[in-house]
Amino acid sequence: HNGDERAALIPRYVRVNTVRGTLEEVLEVLRSRGYVLSDPLSSKKGFSQDKHVPNLLLLHPSTTFQDDPLYTSGKIILQDKASCFPALVLAPPAADDSVVIDATSAPGNKTSHLSALMNNQGKLYAFERDRKRFSTLKMMLAKAGCSNVSPINDDFLTVDPNAEQKAVIPAVTDKLMRLPFPFSLLDPSCSGSGIVNRLDHLLEADTEDNTSKEKEDDRLDKLAAFQLMMIRHAMKFPNVKKIVYSTCSIHATENERVVQNALQAEEATAGKFELARREDVLPTWPRRGYPEELLHSEDAASLVRCLPGEDATNGFFVSCFVRADAESEGDP
Ligand code: SAM
């Protein structure tokens, strides 16, 4: 399949933004427009609910929502299924003392998903270093009604993990230091090689065009070095207990190999980070990491992959690091 053909096999995914409305409300609107529960790939008025992601609907690929009140009011968010996985795996609690860092936020699909999972409670610090993308992020968060998010136009790598957020967000520092379960989402710039033709995904991917093979390999190596740096930085935060790292790349260089290098980094050893167990990482999703790319092939079970053309999603990768002692500490 070429990109366009594969795109035609991917339903139009619509995530109901539960910050703004309920699944029932959106279903009601769709039904009133003549949509019926049936295969969304074969019928233009068919819709179904996703098996893995709560509040995610599947519609015909040709469905558009520009100027649609559901979309302009922020009640729905157009987000590929695979890109809903990271927030689900991070699974931050919906509680007033829940603290989450989204290190690489714009345009903000995963940020708003996290905010929804937190029931718009607690605090979500959303970093984005690029100025233009930061303004997109702010617009999108306002539209989605995510009032528990503090967007920060700064480079995550410049945040001192020990001073926690002191330098950039004065008001919250001490609180952050004392909270037991901060969560971190890392969805850094990647090659975007998993992205199948669709404009809303292009924006999310933060990609450039690059044609020559050597240039591409060189670029992947540079991206992988940067991605590893981001994970290692996140691991330095003393209170971080759970880190989800994801890409929309299909290359092992940016996925399994980055994870493997992170596991062997001194921050991981010092911080006792290991991969979360398979049962905590979308256990019902069948496609897992590539065992041959890992030091311990059994680690592949902890990793999630999506393949465009095979999974009715874009190409995607999700991993989750947890502290070895996090569970016992969390017990009352
Ligand atoms: N998570 C986003 C979403 O779901 O909508 C997509 C994130 S996109 C793949 C990566 C973003 O990270 C880009 O907007 C890029 O500007 C930003 N970024 C890259 N390095 C960063 C850094 N060191 N600190 C903060 N933001 C960074």
mmCIF file with all atom_site columns, N, CA, C and O in Angstrom, residues 185-229:
data_model
loop_
_atom_site.group_PDB
_atom_site.id
_atom_site.type_symbol
_atom_site.label_atom_id
_atom_site.label_alt_id
_atom_site.label_comp_id
_atom_site.label_asym_id
_atom_site.label_entity_id
_atom_site.label_seq_id
_atom_site.pdbx_PDB_ins_code
_atom_site.Cartn_x
_atom_site.Cartn_y
_atom_site.Cartn_z
_atom_site.occupancy
_atom_site.B_iso_or_equiv
_atom_site.pdbx_formal_charge
_atom_site.auth_seq_id
_atom_site.auth_comp_id
_atom_site.auth_asym_id
_atom_site.auth_atom_id
_atom_site.pdbx_PDB_model_num
ATOM 1   N N  . LEU A 1 185 ? 5.195  12.420 30.696 1.00 0.00 ? 185 LEU A N  1
ATOM 2   C CA . LEU A 1 185 ? 4.959  11.963 29.330 1.00 0.00 ? 185 LEU A CA 1
ATOM 3   C C  . LEU A 1 185 ? 6.018  12.572 28.412 1.00 0.00 ? 185 LEU A C  1
ATOM 4   O O  . LEU A 1 185 ? 6.218  13.778 28.414 1.00 0.00 ? 185 LEU A O  1
ATOM 5   N N  . LEU A 1 186 ? 6.696  11.718 27.663 1.00 0.00 ? 186 LEU A N  1
ATOM 6   C CA . LEU A 1 186 ? 7.721  12.171 26.722 1.00 0.00 ? 186 LEU A CA 1
ATOM 7   C C  . LEU A 1 186 ? 7.324  11.711 25.330 1.00 0.00 ? 186 LEU A C  1
ATOM 8   O O  . LEU A 1 186 ? 7.363  10.520 25.048 1.00 0.00 ? 186 LEU A O  1
ATOM 9   N N  . ASP A 1 187 ? 6.977  12.669 24.513 1.00 0.00 ? 187 ASP A N  1
ATOM 10  C CA . ASP A 1 187 ? 6.574  12.352 23.141 1.00 0.00 ? 187 ASP A CA 1
ATOM 11  C C  . ASP A 1 187 ? 7.378  13.278 22.234 1.00 0.00 ? 187 ASP A C  1
ATOM 12  O O  . ASP A 1 187 ? 6.824  14.140 21.560 1.00 0.00 ? 187 ASP A O  1
ATOM 13  N N  . PRO A 1 188 ? 8.696  13.120 22.236 1.00 0.00 ? 188 PRO A N  1
ATOM 14  C CA . PRO A 1 188 ? 9.562  14.118 21.604 1.00 0.00 ? 188 PRO A CA 1
ATOM 15  C C  . PRO A 1 188 ? 9.527  14.066 20.085 1.00 0.00 ? 188 PRO A C  1
ATOM 16  O O  . PRO A 1 188 ? 8.968  13.148 19.488 1.00 0.00 ? 188 PRO A O  1
ATOM 17  N N  . SER A 1 189 ? 10.171 15.047 19.478 1.00 0.00 ? 189 SER A N  1
ATOM 18  C CA . SER A 1 189 ? 10.286 15.089 18.021 1.00 0.00 ? 189 SER A CA 1
ATOM 19  C C  . SER A 1 189 ? 10.885 13.775 17.537 1.00 0.00 ? 189 SER A C  1
ATOM 20  O O  . SER A 1 189 ? 11.780 13.227 18.173 1.00 0.00 ? 189 SER A O  1
ATOM 21  N N  . CYS A 1 190 ? 10.346 13.273 16.419 1.00 0.00 ? 190 CYS A N  1
ATOM 22  C CA . CYS A 1 190 ? 10.862 12.031 15.856 1.00 0.00 ? 190 CYS A CA 1
ATOM 23  C C  . CYS A 1 190 ? 10.807 12.132 14.343 1.00 0.00 ? 190 CYS A C  1
ATOM 24  O O  . CYS A 1 190 ? 10.384 13.148 13.798 1.00 0.00 ? 190 CYS A O  1
ATOM 25  N N  . SER A 1 191 ? 11.224 11.065 13.666 1.00 0.00 ? 191 SER A N  1
ATOM 26  C CA . SER A 1 191 ? 11.247 11.095 12.202 1.00 0.00 ? 191 SER A CA 1
ATOM 27  C C  . SER A 1 191 ? 9.846  11.142 11.608 1.00 0.00 ? 191 SER A C  1
ATOM 28  O O  . SER A 1 191 ? 9.657  11.522 10.463 1.00 0.00 ? 191 SER A O  1
ATOM 29  N N  . GLY A 1 192 ? 8.849  10.738 12.386 1.00 0.00 ? 192 GLY A N  1
ATOM 30  C CA . GLY A 1 192 ? 7.478  10.727 11.870 1.00 0.00 ? 192 GLY A CA 1
ATOM 31  C C  . GLY A 1 192 ? 7.256  9.648  10.824 1.00 0.00 ? 192 GLY A C  1
ATOM 32  O O  . GLY A 1 192 ? 6.272  9.688  10.079 1.00 0.00 ? 192 GLY A O  1
ATOM 33  N N  . SER A 1 193 ? 8.140  8.656  10.791 1.00 0.00 ? 193 SER A N  1
ATOM 34  C CA . SER A 1 193 ? 8.079  7.652  9.725  1.00 0.00 ? 193 SER A CA 1
ATOM 35  C C  . SER A 1 193 ? 6.838  6.762  9.798  1.00 0.00 ? 193 SER A C  1
ATOM 36  O O  . SER A 1 193 ? 6.536  6.053  8.851  1.00 0.00 ? 193 SER A O  1
ATOM 37  N N  . GLY A 1 194 ? 6.112  6.801  10.923 1.00 0.00 ? 194 GLY A N  1
ATOM 38  C CA . GLY A 1 194 ? 4.903  5.998  11.032 1.00 0.00 ? 194 GLY A CA 1
ATOM 39  C C  . GLY A 1 194 ? 3.664  6.708  10.529 1.00 0.00 ? 194 GLY A C  1
ATOM 40  O O  . GLY A 1 194 ? 2.589  6.116  10.404 1.00 0.00 ? 194 GLY A O  1
ATOM 41  N N  . ILE A 1 195 ? 3.810  7.982  10.243 1.00 0.00 ? 195 ILE A N  1
ATOM 42  C CA . ILE A 1 195 ? 2.638  8.785  9.902  1.00 0.00 ? 195 ILE A CA 1
ATOM 43  C C  . ILE A 1 195 ? 2.183  8.545  8.470  1.00 0.00 ? 195 ILE A C  1
ATOM 44  O O  . ILE A 1 195 ? 2.951  8.647  7.531  1.00 0.00 ? 195 ILE A O  1
ATOM 45  N N  . VAL A 1 196 ? 0.927  8.209  8.356  1.00 0.00 ? 196 VAL A N  1
ATOM 46  C CA . VAL A 1 196 ? 0.318  8.003  7.057  1.00 0.00 ? 196 VAL A CA 1
ATOM 47  C C  . VAL A 1 196 ? -0.405 9.305  6.698  1.00 0.00 ? 196 VAL A C  1
ATOM 48  O O  . VAL A 1 196 ? -0.921 9.987  7.572  1.00 0.00 ? 196 VAL A O  1
ATOM 49  N N  . ASN A 1 197 ? -0.415 9.644  5.388  1.00 0.00 ? 197 ASN A N  1
ATOM 50  C CA . ASN A 1 197 ? -1.016 10.904 4.931  1.00 0.00 ? 197 ASN A CA 1
ATOM 51  C C  . ASN A 1 197 ? -2.268 11.365 5.643  1.00 0.00 ? 197 ASN A C  1
ATOM 52  O O  . ASN A 1 197 ? -3.337 10.851 5.434  1.00 0.00 ? 197 ASN A O  1
ATOM 53  N N  . ARG A 1 198 ? -2.150 12.366 6.434  1.00 0.00 ? 198 ARG A N  1
ATOM 54  C CA . ARG A 1 198 ? -3.325 13.026 6.996  1.00 0.00 ? 198 ARG A CA 1
ATOM 55  C C  . ARG A 1 198 ? -2.858 14.305 7.632  1.00 0.00 ? 198 ARG A C  1
ATOM 56  O O  . ARG A 1 198 ? -1.923 14.295 8.420  1.00 0.00 ? 198 ARG A O  1
ATOM 57  N N  . LEU A 1 199 ? -3.514 15.375 7.295  1.00 0.00 ? 199 LEU A N  1
ATOM 58  C CA . LEU A 1 199 ? -2.974 16.654 7.696  1.00 0.00 ? 199 LEU A CA 1
ATOM 59  C C  . LEU A 1 199 ? -2.877 16.861 9.197  1.00 0.00 ? 199 LEU A C  1
ATOM 60  O O  . LEU A 1 199 ? -1.895 17.382 9.692  1.00 0.00 ? 199 LEU A O  1
ATOM 61  N N  . ASP A 1 200 ? -3.868 16.398 9.943  1.00 0.00 ? 200 ASP A N  1
ATOM 62  C CA . ASP A 1 200 ? -3.833 16.643 11.381 1.00 0.00 ? 200 ASP A CA 1
ATOM 63  C C  . ASP A 1 200 ? -2.671 15.907 12.031 1.00 0.00 ? 200 ASP A C  1
ATOM 64  O O  . ASP A 1 200 ? -2.157 16.305 13.058 1.00 0.00 ? 200 ASP A O  1
ATOM 65  N N  . HIS A 1 201 ? -2.230 14.807 11.394 1.00 0.00 ? 201 HIS A N  1
ATOM 66  C CA . HIS A 1 201 ? -1.100 14.077 11.954 1.00 0.00 ? 201 HIS A CA 1
ATOM 67  C C  . HIS A 1 201 ? 0.215  14.731 11.594 1.00 0.00 ? 201 HIS A C  1
ATOM 68  O O  . HIS A 1 201 ? 1.177  14.663 12.334 1.00 0.00 ? 201 HIS A O  1
ATOM 69  N N  . LEU A 1 202 ? 0.241  15.365 10.429 1.00 0.00 ? 202 LEU A N  1
ATOM 70  C CA . LEU A 1 202 ? 1.477  16.029 10.028 1.00 0.00 ? 202 LEU A CA 1
ATOM 71  C C  . LEU A 1 202 ? 1.865  17.086 11.042 1.00 0.00 ? 202 LEU A C  1
ATOM 72  O O  . LEU A 1 202 ? 3.020  17.213 11.418 1.00 0.00 ? 202 LEU A O  1
ATOM 73  N N  . LEU A 1 203 ? 0.899  17.808 11.490 1.00 0.00 ? 203 LEU A N  1
ATOM 74  C CA . LEU A 1 203 ? 1.157  18.861 12.475 1.00 0.00 ? 203 LEU A CA 1
ATOM 75  C C  . LEU A 1 203 ? 1.719  18.240 13.746 1.00 0.00 ? 203 LEU A C  1
ATOM 76  O O  . LEU A 1 203 ? 2.678  18.723 14.329 1.00 0.00 ? 203 LEU A O  1
ATOM 77  N N  . GLU A 1 204 ? 1.139  17.141 14.140 1.00 0.00 ? 204 GLU A N  1
ATOM 78  C CA . GLU A 1 204 ? 1.567  16.488 15.375 1.00 0.00 ? 204 GLU A CA 1
ATOM 79  C C  . GLU A 1 204 ? 2.988  15.942 15.256 1.00 0.00 ? 204 GLU A C  1
ATOM 80  O O  . GLU A 1 204 ? 3.762  15.929 16.188 1.00 0.00 ? 204 GLU A O  1
ATOM 81  N N  . ALA A 1 205 ? 3.331  15.480 14.057 1.00 0.00 ? 205 ALA A N  1
ATOM 82  C CA . ALA A 1 205 ? 4.587  14.761 13.885 1.00 0.00 ? 205 ALA A CA 1
ATOM 83  C C  . ALA A 1 205 ? 5.825  15.632 13.954 1.00 0.00 ? 205 ALA A C  1
ATOM 84  O O  . ALA A 1 205 ? 6.890  15.149 14.314 1.00 0.00 ? 205 ALA A O  1
ATOM 85  N N  . ASP A 1 206 ? 5.707  16.909 13.606 1.00 0.00 ? 206 ASP A N  1
ATOM 86  C CA . ASP A 1 206 ? 6.886  17.759 13.684 1.00 0.00 ? 206 ASP A CA 1
ATOM 87  C C  . ASP A 1 206 ? 7.997  17.204 12.787 1.00 0.00 ? 206 ASP A C  1
ATOM 88  O O  . ASP A 1 206 ? 9.112  16.944 13.239 1.00 0.00 ? 206 ASP A O  1
ATOM 89  N N  . THR A 1 207 ? 7.678  16.935 11.542 1.00 0.00 ? 207 THR A N  1
ATOM 90  C CA . THR A 1 207 ? 8.639  16.290 10.641 1.00 0.00 ? 207 THR A CA 1
ATOM 91  C C  . THR A 1 207 ? 9.183  17.251 9.593  1.00 0.00 ? 207 THR A C  1
ATOM 92  O O  . THR A 1 207 ? 8.662  18.340 9.388  1.00 0.00 ? 207 THR A O  1
ATOM 93  N N  . GLU A 1 208 ? 10.235 16.804 8.934  1.00 0.00 ? 208 GLU A N  1
ATOM 94  C CA . GLU A 1 208 ? 10.766 17.519 7.770  1.00 0.00 ? 208 GLU A CA 1
ATOM 95  C C  . GLU A 1 208 ? 10.886 16.484 6.667  1.00 0.00 ? 208 GLU A C  1
ATOM 96  O O  . GLU A 1 208 ? 10.942 15.300 6.926  1.00 0.00 ? 208 GLU A O  1
ATOM 97  N N  . ASP A 1 209 ? 10.996 16.957 5.429  1.00 0.00 ? 209 ASP A N  1
ATOM 98  C CA . ASP A 1 209 ? 11.244 16.016 4.338  1.00 0.00 ? 209 ASP A CA 1
ATOM 99  C C  . ASP A 1 209 ? 12.729 15.787 4.199  1.00 0.00 ? 209 ASP A C  1
ATOM 100 O O  . ASP A 1 209 ? 13.526 16.685 4.345  1.00 0.00 ? 209 ASP A O  1
ATOM 101 N N  . ASN A 1 210 ? 13.090 14.550 3.931  1.00 0.00 ? 210 ASN A N  1
ATOM 102 C CA . ASN A 1 210 ? 14.499 14.245 3.777  1.00 0.00 ? 210 ASN A CA 1
ATOM 103 C C  . ASN A 1 210 ? 14.594 13.037 2.867  1.00 0.00 ? 210 ASN A C  1
ATOM 104 O O  . ASN A 1 210 ? 13.956 12.045 3.116  1.00 0.00 ? 210 ASN A O  1
ATOM 105 N N  . THR A 1 211 ? 15.387 13.146 1.840  1.00 0.00 ? 211 THR A N  1
ATOM 106 C CA . THR A 1 211 ? 15.328 12.088 0.842  1.00 0.00 ? 211 THR A CA 1
ATOM 107 C C  . THR A 1 211 ? 16.512 11.120 0.848  1.00 0.00 ? 211 THR A C  1
ATOM 108 O O  . THR A 1 211 ? 16.321 9.921  0.838  1.00 0.00 ? 211 THR A O  1
ATOM 109 N N  . SER A 1 212 ? 17.738 11.605 0.866  1.00 0.00 ? 212 SER A N  1
ATOM 110 C CA . SER A 1 212 ? 18.863 10.681 0.711  1.00 0.00 ? 212 SER A CA 1
ATOM 111 C C  . SER A 1 212 ? 19.000 9.744  1.909  1.00 0.00 ? 212 SER A C  1
ATOM 112 O O  . SER A 1 212 ? 18.710 10.100 3.047  1.00 0.00 ? 212 SER A O  1
ATOM 113 N N  . LYS A 1 213 ? 19.463 8.514  1.616  1.00 0.00 ? 213 LYS A N  1
ATOM 114 C CA . LYS A 1 213 ? 19.525 7.452  2.621  1.00 0.00 ? 213 LYS A CA 1
ATOM 115 C C  . LYS A 1 213 ? 20.522 7.784  3.745  1.00 0.00 ? 213 LYS A C  1
ATOM 116 O O  . LYS A 1 213 ? 20.222 7.634  4.924  1.00 0.00 ? 213 LYS A O  1
ATOM 117 N N  . GLU A 1 214 ? 21.698 8.249  3.358  1.00 0.00 ? 214 GLU A N  1
ATOM 118 C CA . GLU A 1 214 ? 22.708 8.572  4.390  1.00 0.00 ? 214 GLU A CA 1
ATOM 119 C C  . GLU A 1 214 ? 22.218 9.717  5.256  1.00 0.00 ? 214 GLU A C  1
ATOM 120 O O  . GLU A 1 214 ? 22.380 9.712  6.468  1.00 0.00 ? 214 GLU A O  1
ATOM 121 N N  . LYS A 1 215 ? 21.642 10.683 4.589  1.00 0.00 ? 215 LYS A N  1
ATOM 122 C CA . LYS A 1 215 ? 21.124 11.842 5.322  1.00 0.00 ? 215 LYS A CA 1
ATOM 123 C C  . LYS A 1 215 ? 20.061 11.376 6.315  1.00 0.00 ? 215 LYS A C  1
ATOM 124 O O  . LYS A 1 215 ? 20.001 11.835 7.450  1.00 0.00 ? 215 LYS A O  1
ATOM 125 N N  . GLU A 1 216 ? 19.227 10.428 5.860  1.00 0.00 ? 216 GLU A N  1
ATOM 126 C CA . GLU A 1 216 ? 18.155 9.924  6.702  1.00 0.00 ? 216 GLU A CA 1
ATOM 127 C C  . GLU A 1 216 ? 18.726 9.157  7.908  1.00 0.00 ? 216 GLU A C  1
ATOM 128 O O  . GLU A 1 216 ? 18.291 9.337  9.038  1.00 0.00 ? 216 GLU A O  1
ATOM 129 N N  . ASP A 1 217 ? 19.720 8.288  7.668  1.00 0.00 ? 217 ASP A N  1
ATOM 130 C CA . ASP A 1 217 ? 20.339 7.540  8.764  1.00 0.00 ? 217 ASP A CA 1
ATOM 131 C C  . ASP A 1 217 ? 20.966 8.485  9.783  1.00 0.00 ? 217 ASP A C  1
ATOM 132 O O  . ASP A 1 217 ? 20.829 8.309  10.991 1.00 0.00 ? 217 ASP A O  1
ATOM 133 N N  . ASP A 1 218 ? 21.641 9.476  9.260  1.00 0.00 ? 218 ASP A N  1
ATOM 134 C CA . ASP A 1 218 ? 22.292 10.454 10.110 1.00 0.00 ? 218 ASP A CA 1
ATOM 135 C C  . ASP A 1 218 ? 21.243 11.181 10.954 1.00 0.00 ? 218 ASP A C  1
ATOM 136 O O  . ASP A 1 218 ? 21.422 11.402 12.160 1.00 0.00 ? 218 ASP A O  1
ATOM 137 N N  . ARG A 1 219 ? 20.151 11.482 10.323 1.00 0.00 ? 219 ARG A N  1
ATOM 138 C CA . ARG A 1 219 ? 19.083 12.190 11.016 1.00 0.00 ? 219 ARG A CA 1
ATOM 139 C C  . ARG A 1 219 ? 18.481 11.304 12.122 1.00 0.00 ? 219 ARG A C  1
ATOM 140 O O  . ARG A 1 219 ? 18.204 11.763 13.224 1.00 0.00 ? 219 ARG A O  1
ATOM 141 N N  . LEU A 1 220 ? 18.288 10.020 11.807 1.00 0.00 ? 220 LEU A N  1
ATOM 142 C CA . LEU A 1 220 ? 17.722 9.104  12.809 1.00 0.00 ? 220 LEU A CA 1
ATOM 143 C C  . LEU A 1 220 ? 18.649 9.004  14.013 1.00 0.00 ? 220 LEU A C  1
ATOM 144 O O  . LEU A 1 220 ? 18.206 8.993  15.160 1.00 0.00 ? 220 LEU A O  1
ATOM 145 N N  . ASP A 1 221 ? 19.968 8.921  13.754 1.00 0.00 ? 221 ASP A N  1
ATOM 146 C CA . ASP A 1 221 ? 20.927 8.839  14.858 1.00 0.00 ? 221 ASP A CA 1
ATOM 147 C C  . ASP A 1 221 ? 20.857 10.090 15.736 1.00 0.00 ? 221 ASP A C  1
ATOM 148 O O  . ASP A 1 221 ? 20.898 10.007 16.961 1.00 0.00 ? 221 ASP A O  1
ATOM 149 N N  . LYS A 1 222 ? 20.745 11.226 15.090 1.00 0.00 ? 222 LYS A N  1
ATOM 150 C CA . LYS A 1 222 ? 20.669 12.474 15.858 1.00 0.00 ? 222 LYS A CA 1
ATOM 151 C C  . LYS A 1 222 ? 19.381 12.522 16.681 1.00 0.00 ? 222 LYS A C  1
ATOM 152 O O  . LYS A 1 222 ? 19.386 12.926 17.850 1.00 0.00 ? 222 LYS A O  1
ATOM 153 N N  . LEU A 1 223 ? 18.290 12.112 16.054 1.00 0.00 ? 223 LEU A N  1
ATOM 154 C CA . LEU A 1 223 ? 17.012 12.094 16.776 1.00 0.00 ? 223 LEU A CA 1
ATOM 155 C C  . LEU A 1 223 ? 17.088 11.146 17.964 1.00 0.00 ? 223 LEU A C  1
ATOM 156 O O  . LEU A 1 223 ? 16.650 11.469 19.068 1.00 0.00 ? 223 LEU A O  1
ATOM 157 N N  . ALA A 1 224 ? 17.683 9.968  17.739 1.00 0.00 ? 224 ALA A N  1
ATOM 158 C CA . ALA A 1 224 ? 17.778 8.971  18.809 1.00 0.00 ? 224 ALA A CA 1
ATOM 159 C C  . ALA A 1 224 ? 18.606 9.502  19.976 1.00 0.00 ? 224 ALA A C  1
ATOM 160 O O  . ALA A 1 224 ? 18.264 9.277  21.145 1.00 0.00 ? 224 ALA A O  1
ATOM 161 N N  . ALA A 1 225 ? 19.677 10.224 19.669 1.00 0.00 ? 225 ALA A N  1
ATOM 162 C CA . ALA A 1 225 ? 20.521 10.789 20.726 1.00 0.00 ? 225 ALA A CA 1
ATOM 163 C C  . ALA A 1 225 ? 19.718 11.803 21.544 1.00 0.00 ? 225 ALA A C  1
ATOM 164 O O  . ALA A 1 225 ? 19.774 11.827 22.778 1.00 0.00 ? 225 ALA A O  1
ATOM 165 N N  . PHE A 1 226 ? 18.956 12.611 20.849 1.00 0.00 ? 226 PHE A N  1
ATOM 166 C CA . PHE A 1 226 ? 18.107 13.606 21.519 1.00 0.00 ? 226 PHE A CA 1
ATOM 167 C C  . PHE A 1 226 ? 17.012 12.919 22.346 1.00 0.00 ? 226 PHE A C  1
ATOM 168 O O  . PHE A 1 226 ? 16.755 13.281 23.509 1.00 0.00 ? 226 PHE A O  1
ATOM 169 N N  . GLN A 1 227 ? 16.396 11.897 21.779 1.00 0.00 ? 227 GLN A N  1
ATOM 170 C CA . GLN A 1 227 ? 15.309 11.189 22.489 1.00 0.00 ? 227 GLN A CA 1
ATOM 171 C C  . GLN A 1 227 ? 15.840 10.546 23.774 1.00 0.00 ? 227 GLN A C  1
ATOM 172 O O  . GLN A 1 227 ? 15.206 10.617 24.838 1.00 0.00 ? 227 GLN A O  1
ATOM 173 N N  . LEU A 1 228 ? 17.025 9.951  23.670 1.00 0.00 ? 228 LEU A N  1
ATOM 174 C CA . LEU A 1 228 ? 17.642 9.335  24.852 1.00 0.00 ? 228 LEU A CA 1
ATOM 175 C C  . LEU A 1 228 ? 17.926 10.392 25.922 1.00 0.00 ? 228 LEU A C  1
ATOM 176 O O  . LEU A 1 228 ? 17.669 10.175 27.111 1.00 0.00 ? 228 LEU A O  1
ATOM 177 N N  . MET A 1 229 ? 18.411 11.541 25.475 1.00 0.00 ? 229 MET A N  1
ATOM 178 C CA . MET A 1 229 ? 18.702 12.626 26.409 1.00 0.00 ? 229 MET A CA 1
ATOM 179 C C  . MET A 1 229 ? 17.435 13.036 27.158 1.00 0.00 ? 229 MET A C  1
ATOM 180 O O  . MET A 1 229 ? 17.463 13.298 28.363 1.00 0.00 ? 229 MET A O  1
#
